[in-house]
Amino acid sequence: MMKKIATIQDISCLGKCSLTVALPIMSAMGIETAVVPTAVLSTHTAFSGFTFCDLTDEIDKIKEHWVKEGFEFDALYSGYLGSFRQLELIKSFFATFKNDGNIIVVDPVMADNGKLYTGFTPEFAKEMKKLCDTADIIVPNLTEAAFMLDIPYREDYDKEYIDDILIRLTENGAKKAMLTGIGFEDGRIGAYAYDSETKEFFYYTREKIEKSFHGTGDIFASTLTGALTGGFSFEESMKIAVDYTVECMKVTLEKDPECWYGVSFESAIPFLLKRINKI
Ligand code: PXL
């Protein structure tokens, strides 16, 4: 039977992030992708003047119907969530569909480069941490990790500081934490992860591209979730997600450098399918 993921995040109608990247990426990876849209925005929040239609009231209704139909999922994956109430509803959604064989992935989308995105507060970050505590795998960037742990954001980190963050992120229930955007050598960047059950650390980097792109966190988390659901190991899934994210950035610089609001992940899909041995 085909593997199935349920992903819970907003639809930013234009902007190449959240559901408009998670759905095509995980579908292309050969996984059935069910969606729970939490809001509809005309664009992501880096644009000014975006519209916003809240769909919080639909979350429980969708859940109840899926329960009645007897649906089960191989992975439950949440991304951008916009309110305290949504955090509570997602906890209940996870508790309903969690079983012995599936995984919960939480990407605590809230912040980057030391700053919270429009609309988020430090209090929200602390509540998001509690959702993370219910997950098998969490994928914050360093800014999100710092807000969730209520510690200062540092750009000049060393391995000891990052090890400590990963351990603290997994102290209250989250089994594995993967920090994105980490590199200990000049000119390298990638992911650094910790498995609290085996006490193993995992580190994988590529050449650093000196430009910051919007939406790459969502691409990373979607690819990671797709690879894990497809049966790749934790470490291999991390490498696949780093490699595809880098490829998306490279293709954007080559083919679409004017596009400031998202990356050309579409052009790099053949790369991803080769990388996971599908073509
Ligand atoms: O890429 C993360 C993301 C998702 N959804 C919305 C956003 C952002 C980042 O800014 O604004 C609505």
PDB file of C-alpha atoms and ligand atoms in Angstrom:
ATOM      1  CA  MET A   1       0.000   0.000   0.000  1.00  0.00           C
ATOM      2  CA  MET A   2       1.087   3.531  -0.719  1.00  0.00           C
ATOM      3  CA  LYS A   3       2.582   5.448   2.203  1.00  0.00           C
ATOM      4  CA  LYS A   4       0.470   8.326   3.448  1.00  0.00           C
ATOM      5  CA  ILE A   5       1.363  11.589   5.200  1.00  0.00           C
ATOM      6  CA  ALA A   6      -1.025  14.110   6.762  1.00  0.00           C
ATOM      7  CA  THR A   7       0.469  17.591   6.768  1.00  0.00           C
ATOM      8  CA  ILE A   8      -0.938  20.524   8.685  1.00  0.00           C
ATOM      9  CA  GLN A   9       0.037  24.046   7.690  1.00  0.00           C
ATOM     10  CA  ASP A  10      -1.251  27.124   5.879  1.00  0.00           C
ATOM     11  CA  ILE A  11      -1.779  27.706   2.194  1.00  0.00           C
ATOM     12  CA  SER A  12       0.116  30.789   1.115  1.00  0.00           C
ATOM     13  CA  CYS A  13      -1.541  31.094  -2.300  1.00  0.00           C
ATOM     14  CA  LEU A  14       1.554  32.617  -3.872  1.00  0.00           C
ATOM     15  CA  GLY A  15       5.029  32.500  -2.383  1.00  0.00           C
ATOM     16  CA  LYS A  16       6.313  28.920  -2.622  1.00  0.00           C
ATOM     17  CA  CYS A  17       6.161  27.879   1.003  1.00  0.00           C
ATOM     18  CA  SER A  18       4.149  25.689   3.389  1.00  0.00           C
ATOM     19  CA  LEU A  19       1.526  23.574   1.571  1.00  0.00           C
ATOM     20  CA  THR A  20       2.417  24.760  -1.927  1.00  0.00           C
ATOM     21  CA  VAL A  21       5.843  23.158  -1.496  1.00  0.00           C
ATOM     22  CA  ALA A  22       5.062  20.298   0.915  1.00  0.00           C
ATOM     23  CA  LEU A  23       2.332  18.861  -1.306  1.00  0.00           C
ATOM     24  CA  PRO A  24       4.261  18.750  -4.602  1.00  0.00           C
ATOM     25  CA  ILE A  25       7.511  17.565  -2.984  1.00  0.00           C
ATOM     26  CA  MET A  26       6.068  14.703  -0.954  1.00  0.00           C
ATOM     27  CA  SER A  27       3.730  13.687  -3.796  1.00  0.00           C
ATOM     28  CA  ALA A  28       6.668  13.637  -6.218  1.00  0.00           C
ATOM     29  CA  MET A  29       8.478  11.369  -3.751  1.00  0.00           C
ATOM     30  CA  GLY A  30       5.687   8.868  -4.309  1.00  0.00           C
ATOM     31  CA  ILE A  31       3.800   9.465  -1.066  1.00  0.00           C
ATOM     32  CA  GLU A  32       0.096  10.195  -0.789  1.00  0.00           C
ATOM     33  CA  THR A  33      -0.167  13.569   0.903  1.00  0.00           C
ATOM     34  CA  ALA A  34      -3.330  14.553   2.770  1.00  0.00           C
ATOM     35  CA  VAL A  35      -3.543  18.209   3.804  1.00  0.00           C
ATOM     36  CA  VAL A  36      -5.110  20.088   6.683  1.00  0.00           C
ATOM     37  CA  PRO A  37      -4.997  23.743   5.626  1.00  0.00           C
ATOM     38  CA  THR A  38      -4.945  25.940   8.721  1.00  0.00           C
ATOM     39  CA  ALA A  39      -5.373  29.279   6.945  1.00  0.00           C
ATOM     40  CA  VAL A  40      -5.406  30.777   3.479  1.00  0.00           C
ATOM     41  CA  LEU A  41      -3.127  33.767   2.909  1.00  0.00           C
ATOM     42  CA  SER A  42      -2.804  35.607  -0.407  1.00  0.00           C
ATOM     43  CA  THR A  43       1.001  35.371   0.010  1.00  0.00           C
ATOM     44  CA  HIS A  44       3.414  34.461   2.786  1.00  0.00           C
ATOM     45  CA  THR A  45       4.006  37.081   5.435  1.00  0.00           C
ATOM     46  CA  ALA A  46       7.222  38.480   3.960  1.00  0.00           C
ATOM     47  CA  PHE A  47       5.009  40.374   1.487  1.00  0.00           C
ATOM     48  CA  SER A  48       3.152  43.406   2.754  1.00  0.00           C
ATOM     49  CA  GLY A  49      -0.651  43.652   2.595  1.00  0.00           C
ATOM     50  CA  PHE A  50      -1.351  39.901   2.552  1.00  0.00           C
ATOM     51  CA  THR A  51      -4.921  38.692   3.148  1.00  0.00           C
ATOM     52  CA  PHE A  52      -5.643  36.085   5.812  1.00  0.00           C
ATOM     53  CA  CYS A  53      -8.563  33.686   6.165  1.00  0.00           C
ATOM     54  CA  ASP A  54      -8.459  31.601   9.328  1.00  0.00           C
ATOM     55  CA  LEU A  55      -9.472  27.925   9.007  1.00  0.00           C
ATOM     56  CA  THR A  56      -8.927  26.914  12.631  1.00  0.00           C
ATOM     57  CA  ASP A  57     -12.552  25.800  12.994  1.00  0.00           C
ATOM     58  CA  GLU A  58     -12.084  23.261  10.191  1.00  0.00           C
ATOM     59  CA  ILE A  59      -9.256  21.362  11.927  1.00  0.00           C
ATOM     60  CA  ASP A  60     -11.421  19.334  14.324  1.00  0.00           C
ATOM     61  CA  LYS A  61     -14.088  18.779  11.678  1.00  0.00           C
ATOM     62  CA  ILE A  62     -11.514  17.332   9.284  1.00  0.00           C
ATOM     63  CA  LYS A  63     -10.087  15.192  12.095  1.00  0.00           C
ATOM     64  CA  GLU A  64     -13.516  13.820  13.090  1.00  0.00           C
ATOM     65  CA  HIS A  65     -14.375  12.903   9.520  1.00  0.00           C
ATOM     66  CA  TRP A  66     -11.031  11.147   9.011  1.00  0.00           C
ATOM     67  CA  VAL A  67     -11.555   9.217  12.246  1.00  0.00           C
ATOM     68  CA  LYS A  68     -14.986   8.098  11.033  1.00  0.00           C
ATOM     69  CA  GLU A  69     -13.477   6.952   7.749  1.00  0.00           C
ATOM     70  CA  GLY A  70     -10.794   5.014   9.629  1.00  0.00           C
ATOM     71  CA  PHE A  71      -7.829   6.712   7.961  1.00  0.00           C
ATOM     72  CA  GLU A  72      -4.319   6.051   9.239  1.00  0.00           C
ATOM     73  CA  PHE A  73      -1.091   7.837   8.365  1.00  0.00           C
ATOM     74  CA  ASP A  74       2.573   6.852   8.204  1.00  0.00           C
ATOM     75  CA  ALA A  75       3.601  10.373   9.215  1.00  0.00           C
ATOM     76  CA  LEU A  76       1.958  13.419  10.749  1.00  0.00           C
ATOM     77  CA  TYR A  77       3.796  16.610   9.877  1.00  0.00           C
ATOM     78  CA  SER A  78       3.024  20.136  11.054  1.00  0.00           C
ATOM     79  CA  GLY A  79       4.560  23.355   9.773  1.00  0.00           C
ATOM     80  CA  TYR A  80       3.563  27.010  10.102  1.00  0.00           C
ATOM     81  CA  LEU A  81       0.782  27.421  12.680  1.00  0.00           C
ATOM     82  CA  GLY A  82      -0.683  30.795  13.497  1.00  0.00           C
ATOM     83  CA  SER A  83      -2.350  30.752  16.916  1.00  0.00           C
ATOM     84  CA  PHE A  84      -2.347  29.265  20.415  1.00  0.00           C
ATOM     85  CA  ARG A  85      -5.640  27.535  19.663  1.00  0.00           C
ATOM     86  CA  GLN A  86      -4.161  25.881  16.586  1.00  0.00           C
ATOM     87  CA  LEU A  87      -1.328  24.497  18.720  1.00  0.00           C
ATOM     88  CA  GLU A  88      -3.889  22.863  21.035  1.00  0.00           C
ATOM     89  CA  LEU A  89      -5.890  21.455  18.121  1.00  0.00           C
ATOM     90  CA  ILE A  90      -2.767  20.000  16.522  1.00  0.00           C
ATOM     91  CA  LYS A  91      -1.815  18.297  19.800  1.00  0.00           C
ATOM     92  CA  SER A  92      -5.223  16.633  19.783  1.00  0.00           C
ATOM     93  CA  PHE A  93      -4.839  15.766  16.076  1.00  0.00           C
ATOM     94  CA  PHE A  94      -1.502  14.081  16.796  1.00  0.00           C
ATOM     95  CA  ALA A  95      -2.867  12.213  19.820  1.00  0.00           C
ATOM     96  CA  THR A  96      -5.749  10.923  17.696  1.00  0.00           C
ATOM     97  CA  PHE A  97      -3.668   9.617  14.809  1.00  0.00           C
ATOM     98  CA  LYS A  98      -0.449   8.573  16.586  1.00  0.00           C
ATOM     99  CA  ASN A  99       0.128   4.824  16.503  1.00  0.00           C
ATOM    100  CA  ASP A 100       3.034   2.452  17.106  1.00  0.00           C
ATOM    101  CA  GLY A 101       4.226   2.550  13.534  1.00  0.00           C
ATOM    102  CA  ASN A 102       4.029   6.194  12.533  1.00  0.00           C
ATOM    103  CA  ILE A 103       6.097   9.307  13.157  1.00  0.00           C
ATOM    104  CA  ILE A 104       5.263  12.858  14.167  1.00  0.00           C
ATOM    105  CA  VAL A 105       7.420  15.580  12.622  1.00  0.00           C
ATOM    106  CA  VAL A 106       7.080  19.156  13.891  1.00  0.00           C
ATOM    107  CA  ASP A 107       8.721  22.051  12.107  1.00  0.00           C
ATOM    108  CA  PRO A 108       8.267  24.952  14.537  1.00  0.00           C
ATOM    109  CA  VAL A 109       8.122  27.608  11.814  1.00  0.00           C
ATOM    110  CA  MET A 110       8.293  30.993  13.552  1.00  0.00           C
ATOM    111  CA  ALA A 111      11.559  32.785  13.000  1.00  0.00           C
ATOM    112  CA  ASP A 112      14.875  33.096  11.182  1.00  0.00           C
ATOM    113  CA  ASN A 113      18.098  35.132  11.344  1.00  0.00           C
ATOM    114  CA  GLY A 114      17.523  36.042  15.000  1.00  0.00           C
ATOM    115  CA  LYS A 115      14.013  37.437  14.450  1.00  0.00           C
ATOM    116  CA  LEU A 116      10.447  36.196  14.823  1.00  0.00           C
ATOM    117  CA  TYR A 117       8.302  36.348  11.664  1.00  0.00           C
ATOM    118  CA  THR A 118       5.450  38.887  11.565  1.00  0.00           C
ATOM    119  CA  GLY A 119       2.689  37.912  13.972  1.00  0.00           C
ATOM    120  CA  PHE A 120       4.697  35.737  16.395  1.00  0.00           C
ATOM    121  CA  THR A 121       5.637  36.423  20.020  1.00  0.00           C
ATOM    122  CA  PRO A 122       8.119  34.869  22.489  1.00  0.00           C
ATOM    123  CA  GLU A 123       5.107  33.433  24.394  1.00  0.00           C
ATOM    124  CA  PHE A 124       3.994  31.631  21.237  1.00  0.00           C
ATOM    125  CA  ALA A 125       7.473  30.135  20.914  1.00  0.00           C
ATOM    126  CA  LYS A 126       7.185  28.672  24.412  1.00  0.00           C
ATOM    127  CA  GLU A 127       3.863  27.059  23.541  1.00  0.00           C
ATOM    128  CA  MET A 128       5.278  25.769  20.257  1.00  0.00           C
ATOM    129  CA  LYS A 129       7.973  24.080  22.349  1.00  0.00           C
ATOM    130  CA  LYS A 130       5.221  22.092  24.078  1.00  0.00           C
ATOM    131  CA  LEU A 131       3.945  20.858  20.707  1.00  0.00           C
ATOM    132  CA  CYS A 132       7.541  19.910  19.874  1.00  0.00           C
ATOM    133  CA  ASP A 133       7.652  17.886  23.098  1.00  0.00           C
ATOM    134  CA  THR A 134       5.020  15.549  21.595  1.00  0.00           C
ATOM    135  CA  ALA A 135       7.024  14.904  18.417  1.00  0.00           C
ATOM    136  CA  ASP A 136       9.337  12.141  17.274  1.00  0.00           C
ATOM    137  CA  ILE A 137      11.391  14.589  15.232  1.00  0.00           C
ATOM    138  CA  ILE A 138      11.631  18.375  15.346  1.00  0.00           C
ATOM    139  CA  VAL A 139      13.424  20.551  12.792  1.00  0.00           C
ATOM    140  CA  PRO A 140      13.959  24.076  14.096  1.00  0.00           C
ATOM    141  CA  ASN A 141      16.558  26.501  12.835  1.00  0.00           C
ATOM    142  CA  LEU A 142      18.841  28.069  15.439  1.00  0.00           C
ATOM    143  CA  THR A 143      16.626  31.145  15.883  1.00  0.00           C
ATOM    144  CA  GLU A 144      13.548  29.011  16.554  1.00  0.00           C
ATOM    145  CA  ALA A 145      15.511  26.826  18.967  1.00  0.00           C
ATOM    146  CA  ALA A 146      16.738  29.885  20.874  1.00  0.00           C
ATOM    147  CA  PHE A 147      13.198  31.312  21.184  1.00  0.00           C
ATOM    148  CA  MET A 148      11.790  27.949  22.283  1.00  0.00           C
ATOM    149  CA  LEU A 149      14.467  27.527  24.952  1.00  0.00           C
ATOM    150  CA  ASP A 150      14.342  31.217  25.893  1.00  0.00           C
ATOM    151  CA  ILE A 151      18.078  31.693  25.443  1.00  0.00           C
ATOM    152  CA  PRO A 152      19.909  34.424  23.479  1.00  0.00           C
ATOM    153  CA  TYR A 153      20.417  33.811  19.753  1.00  0.00           C
ATOM    154  CA  ARG A 154      24.116  33.520  18.892  1.00  0.00           C
ATOM    155  CA  GLU A 155      25.665  33.548  15.463  1.00  0.00           C
ATOM    156  CA  ASP A 156      29.182  32.787  16.731  1.00  0.00           C
ATOM    157  CA  TYR A 157      28.429  29.355  18.111  1.00  0.00           C
ATOM    158  CA  ASP A 158      30.650  26.374  18.740  1.00  0.00           C
ATOM    159  CA  LYS A 159      29.927  22.665  18.912  1.00  0.00           C
ATOM    160  CA  GLU A 160      29.480  22.674  22.672  1.00  0.00           C
ATOM    161  CA  TYR A 161      26.763  25.337  22.485  1.00  0.00           C
ATOM    162  CA  ILE A 162      24.892  23.479  19.723  1.00  0.00           C
ATOM    163  CA  ASP A 163      25.208  20.093  21.474  1.00  0.00           C
ATOM    164  CA  ASP A 164      23.694  21.663  24.565  1.00  0.00           C
ATOM    165  CA  ILE A 165      20.782  23.113  22.551  1.00  0.00           C
ATOM    166  CA  LEU A 166      20.036  19.749  20.923  1.00  0.00           C
ATOM    167  CA  ILE A 167      20.080  17.986  24.277  1.00  0.00           C
ATOM    168  CA  ARG A 168      17.801  20.608  25.839  1.00  0.00           C
ATOM    169  CA  LEU A 169      15.383  20.433  22.900  1.00  0.00           C
ATOM    170  CA  THR A 170      14.931  16.702  23.543  1.00  0.00           C
ATOM    171  CA  GLU A 171      14.654  16.833  27.346  1.00  0.00           C
ATOM    172  CA  ASN A 172      10.874  16.972  27.526  1.00  0.00           C
ATOM    173  CA  GLY A 173       9.640  14.369  25.089  1.00  0.00           C
ATOM    174  CA  ALA A 174      10.851  15.135  21.571  1.00  0.00           C
ATOM    175  CA  LYS A 175      12.890  12.084  20.571  1.00  0.00           C
ATOM    176  CA  LYS A 176      15.123  13.584  17.889  1.00  0.00           C
ATOM    177  CA  ALA A 177      16.019  17.180  17.098  1.00  0.00           C
ATOM    178  CA  MET A 178      17.578  18.365  13.851  1.00  0.00           C
ATOM    179  CA  LEU A 179      18.919  21.898  13.658  1.00  0.00           C
ATOM    180  CA  THR A 180      19.045  23.389  10.180  1.00  0.00           C
ATOM    181  CA  GLY A 181      21.483  26.028   8.961  1.00  0.00           C
ATOM    182  CA  ILE A 182      24.428  24.781  11.055  1.00  0.00           C
ATOM    183  CA  GLY A 183      28.075  24.671   9.971  1.00  0.00           C
ATOM    184  CA  PHE A 184      31.210  24.497  12.131  1.00  0.00           C
ATOM    185  CA  GLU A 185      33.664  25.107   9.281  1.00  0.00           C
ATOM    186  CA  ASP A 186      33.966  28.282   7.180  1.00  0.00           C
ATOM    187  CA  GLY A 187      32.037  28.014   3.942  1.00  0.00           C
ATOM    188  CA  ARG A 188      30.037  24.926   4.962  1.00  0.00           C
ATOM    189  CA  ILE A 189      26.418  24.664   6.106  1.00  0.00           C
ATOM    190  CA  GLY A 190      23.891  21.907   6.650  1.00  0.00           C
ATOM    191  CA  ALA A 191      22.131  20.098   9.458  1.00  0.00           C
ATOM    192  CA  TYR A 192      23.169  18.824  12.856  1.00  0.00           C
ATOM    193  CA  ALA A 193      20.965  16.374  14.700  1.00  0.00           C
ATOM    194  CA  TYR A 194      20.669  14.420  17.914  1.00  0.00           C
ATOM    195  CA  ASP A 195      18.879  11.194  18.746  1.00  0.00           C
ATOM    196  CA  SER A 196      18.083  11.289  22.469  1.00  0.00           C
ATOM    197  CA  GLU A 197      17.366   7.560  22.565  1.00  0.00           C
ATOM    198  CA  THR A 198      20.732   6.418  21.220  1.00  0.00           C
ATOM    199  CA  LYS A 199      22.635   9.607  22.260  1.00  0.00           C
ATOM    200  CA  GLU A 200      24.074   9.807  18.729  1.00  0.00           C
ATOM    201  CA  PHE A 201      24.815  13.048  16.909  1.00  0.00           C
ATOM    202  CA  PHE A 202      24.585  13.401  13.111  1.00  0.00           C
ATOM    203  CA  TYR A 203      26.184  16.144  11.043  1.00  0.00           C
ATOM    204  CA  TYR A 204      26.077  16.746   7.305  1.00  0.00           C
ATOM    205  CA  THR A 205      27.086  19.864   5.416  1.00  0.00           C
ATOM    206  CA  ARG A 206      27.525  21.157   1.889  1.00  0.00           C
ATOM    207  CA  GLU A 207      29.176  24.227   0.433  1.00  0.00           C
ATOM    208  CA  LYS A 208      27.529  27.383   1.808  1.00  0.00           C
ATOM    209  CA  ILE A 209      25.582  29.501  -0.650  1.00  0.00           C
ATOM    210  CA  GLU A 210      25.977  33.104   0.448  1.00  0.00           C
ATOM    211  CA  LYS A 211      22.398  34.131  -0.059  1.00  0.00           C
ATOM    212  CA  SER A 212      19.359  33.595   2.089  1.00  0.00           C
ATOM    213  CA  PHE A 213      16.203  32.256   0.439  1.00  0.00           C
ATOM    214  CA  HIS A 214      12.627  32.157   1.623  1.00  0.00           C
ATOM    215  CA  GLY A 215      10.851  28.798   1.982  1.00  0.00           C
ATOM    216  CA  THR A 216      13.936  26.600   2.198  1.00  0.00           C
ATOM    217  CA  GLY A 217      13.001  25.471   5.730  1.00  0.00           C
ATOM    218  CA  ASP A 218       9.695  24.118   4.418  1.00  0.00           C
ATOM    219  CA  ILE A 219      11.471  22.391   1.540  1.00  0.00           C
ATOM    220  CA  PHE A 220      13.922  20.828   3.973  1.00  0.00           C
ATOM    221  CA  ALA A 221      11.236  19.592   6.387  1.00  0.00           C
ATOM    222  CA  SER A 222       9.010  18.245   3.591  1.00  0.00           C
ATOM    223  CA  THR A 223      11.903  16.358   1.997  1.00  0.00           C
ATOM    224  CA  LEU A 224      13.032  14.987   5.346  1.00  0.00           C
ATOM    225  CA  THR A 225       9.508  13.795   6.190  1.00  0.00           C
ATOM    226  CA  GLY A 226       9.090  12.294   2.721  1.00  0.00           C
ATOM    227  CA  ALA A 227      12.411  10.448   2.922  1.00  0.00           C
ATOM    228  CA  LEU A 228      11.743   9.092   6.429  1.00  0.00           C
ATOM    229  CA  THR A 229       8.266   7.966   5.397  1.00  0.00           C
ATOM    230  CA  GLY A 230       9.734   6.369   2.281  1.00  0.00           C
ATOM    231  CA  GLY A 231      11.924   4.171   4.477  1.00  0.00           C
ATOM    232  CA  PHE A 232      15.299   5.952   4.490  1.00  0.00           C
ATOM    233  CA  SER A 233      17.215   6.041   7.779  1.00  0.00           C
ATOM    234  CA  PHE A 234      17.293   9.194   9.894  1.00  0.00           C
ATOM    235  CA  GLU A 235      20.834  10.000   8.797  1.00  0.00           C
ATOM    236  CA  GLU A 236      20.225   9.303   5.106  1.00  0.00           C
ATOM    237  CA  SER A 237      16.978  11.316   5.178  1.00  0.00           C
ATOM    238  CA  MET A 238      18.909  14.256   6.646  1.00  0.00           C
ATOM    239  CA  LYS A 239      21.453  14.021   3.813  1.00  0.00           C
ATOM    240  CA  ILE A 240      18.734  13.818   1.157  1.00  0.00           C
ATOM    241  CA  ALA A 241      17.002  16.884   2.627  1.00  0.00           C
ATOM    242  CA  VAL A 242      20.251  18.895   2.751  1.00  0.00           C
ATOM    243  CA  ASP A 243      21.230  17.877  -0.791  1.00  0.00           C
ATOM    244  CA  TYR A 244      17.841  18.757  -2.288  1.00  0.00           C
ATOM    245  CA  THR A 245      17.661  22.088  -0.440  1.00  0.00           C
ATOM    246  CA  VAL A 246      21.131  23.024  -1.737  1.00  0.00           C
ATOM    247  CA  GLU A 247      20.157  21.957  -5.261  1.00  0.00           C
ATOM    248  CA  CYS A 248      17.017  24.146  -5.087  1.00  0.00           C
ATOM    249  CA  MET A 249      19.133  27.164  -4.123  1.00  0.00           C
ATOM    250  CA  LYS A 250      21.703  26.488  -6.864  1.00  0.00           C
ATOM    251  CA  VAL A 251      19.035  26.115  -9.548  1.00  0.00           C
ATOM    252  CA  THR A 252      17.401  29.346  -8.387  1.00  0.00           C
ATOM    253  CA  LEU A 253      20.672  31.276  -8.652  1.00  0.00           C
ATOM    254  CA  GLU A 254      21.263  29.828 -12.137  1.00  0.00           C
ATOM    255  CA  LYS A 255      17.787  29.982 -13.645  1.00  0.00           C
ATOM    256  CA  ASP A 256      15.621  32.335 -11.628  1.00  0.00           C
ATOM    257  CA  PRO A 257      17.789  34.812  -9.687  1.00  0.00           C
ATOM    258  CA  GLU A 258      15.105  37.518  -9.848  1.00  0.00           C
ATOM    259  CA  CYS A 259      12.623  35.448  -7.845  1.00  0.00           C
ATOM    260  CA  TRP A 260      13.117  36.836  -4.308  1.00  0.00           C
ATOM    261  CA  TYR A 261      10.168  35.192  -2.581  1.00  0.00           C
ATOM    262  CA  GLY A 262      10.922  31.489  -3.018  1.00  0.00           C
ATOM    263  CA  VAL A 263      13.219  28.951  -4.682  1.00  0.00           C
ATOM    264  CA  SER A 264      12.781  27.046  -7.946  1.00  0.00           C
ATOM    265  CA  PHE A 265      12.221  23.746  -6.201  1.00  0.00           C
ATOM    266  CA  GLU A 266      10.195  22.617  -9.226  1.00  0.00           C
ATOM    267  CA  SER A 267      13.266  22.599 -11.508  1.00  0.00           C
ATOM    268  CA  ALA A 268      15.162  20.472  -8.992  1.00  0.00           C
ATOM    269  CA  ILE A 269      12.525  17.737  -8.637  1.00  0.00           C
ATOM    270  CA  PRO A 270      14.296  15.446 -11.156  1.00  0.00           C
ATOM    271  CA  PHE A 271      17.421  15.760  -8.966  1.00  0.00           C
ATOM    272  CA  LEU A 272      15.398  14.723  -5.908  1.00  0.00           C
ATOM    273  CA  LEU A 273      13.887  11.703  -7.643  1.00  0.00           C
ATOM    274  CA  LYS A 274      17.321  10.540  -8.779  1.00  0.00           C
ATOM    275  CA  ARG A 275      18.673  11.139  -5.277  1.00  0.00           C
ATOM    276  CA  ILE A 276      16.026   8.806  -3.800  1.00  0.00           C
ATOM    277  CA  ASN A 277      16.464   6.238  -6.594  1.00  0.00           C
ATOM    278  CA  LYS A 278      12.998   6.747  -8.078  1.00  0.00           C
ATOM    279  CA  ILE A 279      14.315   7.479 -11.592  1.00  0.00           C
TER     280      ILE A 279
HETATM  281  O1  PXL B   1       8.090  29.447   5.021  1.00  0.00           O
HETATM  282  C1  PXL B   1       7.459  29.491   6.223  1.00  0.00           C
HETATM  283  C2  PXL B   1       6.153  30.225   6.168  1.00  0.00           C
HETATM  284  C3  PXL B   1       4.979  29.525   6.005  1.00  0.00           C
HETATM  285  N1  PXL B   1       3.785  30.139   5.950  1.00  0.00           N
HETATM  286  C4  PXL B   1       3.698  31.471   6.058  1.00  0.00           C
HETATM  287  C5  PXL B   1       4.835  32.248   6.224  1.00  0.00           C
HETATM  288  C6  PXL B   1       6.097  31.600   6.309  1.00  0.00           C
HETATM  289  C7  PXL B   1       7.308  32.383   6.527  1.00  0.00           C
HETATM  290  O2  PXL B   1       7.313  33.568   6.592  1.00  0.00           O
HETATM  291  O3  PXL B   1       4.736  33.570   6.313  1.00  0.00           O
HETATM  292  C8  PXL B   1       2.355  32.141   5.993  1.00  0.00           C
END
